[in-house]
Amino acid sequence: MLRSFRSGWLSVSAALTILTIVVSFSVSYFANHQLFSTVTMPVLRSCGGTAFDDIRNLELWRVITAQLIHAKQVHMLLNALCLFLLGSLVESRVGGLLTFSIGLIAGGIATAISPILIEAPWNVGTGASQATFAFAGCATVLALSGTLKRKLTWTLIAFVVLPGVTLDLIYAGYPKPGHVVGFVLRMIFRGLYLKPRNTGCRFSQNS
């Protein structure tokens, strides 16, 4: 078994996955009395989604809650699976605290800016896809550095990025800024973390 999955229920990635599923299903049921339903953007905003006006009003808690709620629950389950698989792989190398803290920052910033270029009333940042792209960015740096096994890592990165970009191109016509920013920010944070530590043989043995 992969080292990344050995912590099971005790891992940060598993906890975030479960929290995402529970909160998103709860909002769906609250809105439409169905677990699997499409939740409108006004309802999502009232339940914790974020818009630029909310950030200006310093309702910063929304950048956390927004990542847990989704308009479509099937999409949420895909995001949850990506969170667990790629998040667990990253967490196995960098630890739960760093995975949570950097993921929260990168995912939060990306979610906050995700409504850019979107007209009202759809200009509400929601969903865990920004966080999954952030994990993909982190995993990219770890794979390039030799910290993670490249074949497995590239496969999981493709599993996260390709469906997300495809949906962006279908529905928006361009990669959504929140996805791009989440990916790039996490690469930067991960690179800064690795730079002072990549001075010996610690990573070469895992290439």
Short mmCIF file of C-alpha atoms in Angstrom, two decimals:
data_model
loop_
_atom_site.label_atom_id
_atom_site.label_comp_id
_atom_site.label_asym_id
_atom_site.label_seq_id
_atom_site.Cartn_x
_atom_site.Cartn_y
_atom_site.Cartn_z
CA MET A 1 0.00 0.00 0.00
CA LEU A 2 1.04 3.56 -0.63
CA ARG A 3 2.65 5.34 2.26
CA SER A 4 0.30 8.27 1.61
CA PHE A 5 -2.77 6.28 2.65
CA ARG A 6 -1.45 4.58 5.75
CA SER A 7 -2.70 7.25 8.16
CA GLY A 8 -6.30 6.65 7.06
CA TRP A 9 -8.89 8.46 9.09
CA LEU A 10 -6.26 10.34 11.08
CA SER A 11 -4.91 12.22 8.06
CA VAL A 12 -5.66 15.88 7.42
CA SER A 13 -6.58 15.04 3.83
CA ALA A 14 -9.17 12.49 4.94
CA ALA A 15 -10.64 14.97 7.44
CA LEU A 16 -10.91 17.70 4.78
CA THR A 17 -12.50 15.23 2.39
CA ILE A 18 -15.13 14.14 4.90
CA LEU A 19 -15.84 17.73 5.95
CA THR A 20 -16.32 18.75 2.32
CA ILE A 21 -18.77 15.92 1.67
CA VAL A 22 -20.79 16.52 4.84
CA VAL A 23 -21.04 20.30 4.47
CA SER A 24 -21.83 20.28 0.75
CA PHE A 25 -24.50 17.61 1.09
CA SER A 26 -25.97 19.49 4.06
CA VAL A 27 -26.27 22.71 2.06
CA SER A 28 -27.82 20.79 -0.84
CA TYR A 29 -30.40 19.24 1.47
CA PHE A 30 -31.08 22.55 3.20
CA ALA A 31 -31.67 24.26 -0.14
CA ASN A 32 -33.63 21.60 -2.05
CA HIS A 33 -34.39 18.76 0.39
CA GLN A 34 -32.20 16.48 -1.70
CA LEU A 35 -28.66 15.34 -1.16
CA PHE A 36 -27.94 15.39 -4.89
CA SER A 37 -29.19 18.68 -6.25
CA THR A 38 -28.03 21.84 -7.98
CA VAL A 39 -27.75 24.71 -5.53
CA THR A 40 -28.16 28.23 -6.89
CA MET A 41 -25.45 30.83 -6.43
CA PRO A 42 -27.57 33.15 -4.23
CA VAL A 43 -28.17 30.24 -1.86
CA LEU A 44 -24.50 29.27 -1.91
CA ARG A 45 -23.53 32.83 -1.05
CA SER A 46 -25.95 32.88 1.86
CA CYS A 47 -24.47 29.59 3.06
CA GLY A 48 -20.84 30.71 3.02
CA GLY A 49 -19.83 31.42 -0.57
CA THR A 50 -17.68 34.46 -1.19
CA ALA A 51 -17.89 37.47 -3.50
CA PHE A 52 -15.68 40.54 -3.79
CA ASP A 53 -18.14 42.58 -1.71
CA ASP A 54 -17.79 40.07 1.11
CA ILE A 55 -14.01 40.41 1.07
CA ARG A 56 -14.30 44.20 1.11
CA ASN A 57 -16.57 43.84 4.14
CA LEU A 58 -13.84 41.74 5.79
CA GLU A 59 -16.00 38.61 5.94
CA LEU A 60 -12.80 36.62 5.57
CA TRP A 61 -14.29 33.48 7.12
CA ARG A 62 -16.02 32.94 3.79
CA VAL A 63 -12.77 31.94 2.06
CA ILE A 64 -12.84 28.85 4.28
CA THR A 65 -16.55 27.98 4.13
CA ALA A 66 -16.70 28.67 0.39
CA GLN A 67 -14.28 25.82 -0.27
CA LEU A 68 -16.66 23.32 1.34
CA ILE A 69 -19.86 24.06 -0.62
CA HIS A 70 -20.68 23.19 -4.23
CA ALA A 71 -23.38 23.96 -6.78
CA LYS A 72 -23.39 20.40 -8.14
CA GLN A 73 -22.91 17.48 -5.78
CA VAL A 74 -21.54 15.07 -8.38
CA HIS A 75 -18.79 17.61 -9.05
CA MET A 76 -18.28 17.84 -5.30
CA LEU A 77 -17.68 14.09 -5.06
CA LEU A 78 -15.05 14.31 -7.80
CA ASN A 79 -13.38 17.17 -5.92
CA ALA A 80 -13.54 15.18 -2.68
CA LEU A 81 -11.89 12.18 -4.34
CA CYS A 82 -9.15 14.42 -5.74
CA LEU A 83 -8.65 16.02 -2.32
CA PHE A 84 -8.15 12.64 -0.72
CA LEU A 85 -5.95 11.00 -3.36
CA LEU A 86 -3.62 13.87 -4.20
CA GLY A 87 -3.86 15.46 -0.76
CA SER A 88 -2.84 12.22 0.92
CA LEU A 89 0.09 11.80 -1.42
CA VAL A 90 1.34 15.33 -0.70
CA GLU A 91 0.68 14.97 3.02
CA SER A 92 2.80 11.82 3.19
CA ARG A 93 5.85 13.94 2.35
CA VAL A 94 5.23 17.35 3.92
CA GLY A 95 3.05 16.49 6.93
CA GLY A 96 -0.49 17.35 7.87
CA LEU A 97 0.06 20.78 9.41
CA LEU A 98 1.91 22.20 6.41
CA THR A 99 -0.51 20.56 4.00
CA PHE A 100 -3.44 22.16 5.80
CA SER A 101 -1.91 25.60 6.30
CA ILE A 102 -0.52 26.15 2.81
CA GLY A 103 -3.55 24.50 1.22
CA LEU A 104 -5.80 26.81 3.20
CA ILE A 105 -3.85 29.88 2.08
CA ALA A 106 -3.51 28.95 -1.58
CA GLY A 107 -7.02 27.52 -1.82
CA GLY A 108 -8.47 30.48 0.07
CA ILE A 109 -6.80 33.12 -2.10
CA ALA A 110 -7.75 31.28 -5.27
CA THR A 111 -11.37 30.91 -4.13
CA ALA A 112 -11.53 34.59 -3.22
CA ILE A 113 -10.46 35.68 -6.70
CA SER A 114 -12.36 32.98 -8.60
CA PRO A 115 -15.42 35.23 -9.21
CA ILE A 116 -13.29 37.53 -11.39
CA LEU A 117 -14.55 37.82 -15.00
CA ILE A 118 -17.89 36.29 -13.93
CA GLU A 119 -21.11 38.30 -14.10
CA ALA A 120 -23.64 38.51 -11.28
CA PRO A 121 -25.35 36.53 -9.84
CA TRP A 122 -22.83 33.80 -10.67
CA ASN A 123 -19.86 35.77 -9.32
CA VAL A 124 -19.58 33.73 -6.14
CA GLY A 125 -16.48 31.75 -5.23
CA THR A 126 -17.28 28.20 -4.12
CA GLY A 127 -15.97 24.67 -4.26
CA ALA A 128 -12.90 22.63 -3.44
CA SER A 129 -11.52 22.61 -6.98
CA GLN A 130 -9.22 25.56 -6.20
CA ALA A 131 -7.74 23.51 -3.35
CA THR A 132 -7.33 20.45 -5.57
CA PHE A 133 -5.43 22.57 -8.10
CA ALA A 134 -3.30 23.87 -5.25
CA PHE A 135 -2.44 20.30 -4.27
CA ALA A 136 -1.65 19.61 -7.92
CA GLY A 137 0.76 22.54 -7.96
CA CYS A 138 2.44 21.30 -4.81
CA ALA A 139 2.68 17.76 -6.17
CA THR A 140 4.23 19.11 -9.38
CA VAL A 141 7.11 20.67 -7.45
CA LEU A 142 7.54 17.54 -5.32
CA ALA A 143 7.62 15.34 -8.42
CA LEU A 144 10.11 17.58 -10.23
CA SER A 145 12.35 17.60 -7.16
CA GLY A 146 12.24 13.81 -6.96
CA THR A 147 10.49 13.86 -3.59
CA LEU A 148 7.53 11.90 -4.95
CA LYS A 149 7.52 9.02 -7.41
CA ARG A 150 6.92 10.69 -10.72
CA LYS A 151 4.73 8.11 -12.48
CA LEU A 152 2.14 7.95 -9.70
CA THR A 153 2.26 11.67 -9.07
CA TRP A 154 1.84 12.70 -12.72
CA THR A 155 -1.09 10.30 -13.01
CA LEU A 156 -2.88 11.88 -10.03
CA ILE A 157 -2.05 15.40 -11.21
CA ALA A 158 -3.58 14.59 -14.60
CA PHE A 159 -6.63 13.11 -12.84
CA VAL A 160 -7.14 16.45 -11.08
CA VAL A 161 -6.11 18.98 -13.72
CA LEU A 162 -7.43 17.56 -16.99
CA PRO A 163 -11.12 17.25 -15.98
CA GLY A 164 -11.01 20.67 -14.31
CA VAL A 165 -9.48 22.44 -17.30
CA THR A 166 -11.81 20.59 -19.67
CA LEU A 167 -14.88 21.77 -17.76
CA ASP A 168 -13.45 25.30 -17.67
CA LEU A 169 -13.03 25.32 -21.44
CA ILE A 170 -16.51 23.89 -22.02
CA TYR A 171 -18.41 26.23 -19.71
CA ALA A 172 -16.21 29.35 -19.59
CA GLY A 173 -14.04 29.11 -22.69
CA TYR A 174 -10.81 29.61 -20.70
CA PRO A 175 -9.05 28.17 -17.63
CA LYS A 176 -10.69 29.79 -14.62
CA PRO A 177 -8.44 32.23 -12.73
CA GLY A 178 -9.11 30.49 -9.41
CA HIS A 179 -7.73 27.21 -10.75
CA VAL A 180 -4.67 28.86 -12.29
CA VAL A 181 -3.90 30.93 -9.19
CA GLY A 182 -4.36 27.96 -6.85
CA PHE A 183 -1.95 25.86 -8.92
CA VAL A 184 0.68 28.61 -9.25
CA LEU A 185 0.53 29.77 -5.62
CA ARG A 186 0.99 26.27 -4.31
CA MET A 187 3.96 25.74 -6.63
CA ILE A 188 5.54 28.93 -5.29
CA PHE A 189 4.91 28.06 -1.63
CA ARG A 190 6.18 24.53 -2.15
CA GLY A 191 9.26 25.74 -4.01
CA LEU A 192 10.12 28.20 -1.24
CA TYR A 193 9.77 25.45 1.33
CA LEU A 194 11.97 23.01 -0.60
CA LYS A 195 14.74 25.43 -1.53
CA PRO A 196 16.58 25.62 1.80
CA ARG A 197 16.15 21.90 2.40
CA ASN A 198 17.24 20.58 -0.98
CA THR A 199 20.94 20.64 -0.12
CA GLY A 200 21.70 16.99 0.52
CA CYS A 201 20.61 13.52 -0.47
CA ARG A 202 17.24 13.60 1.24
CA PHE A 203 15.20 13.66 -2.00
CA SER A 204 17.43 11.75 -4.39
CA GLN A 205 16.67 8.41 -2.85
CA ASN A 206 12.99 8.72 -3.77
CA SER A 207 13.47 9.63 -7.44
#
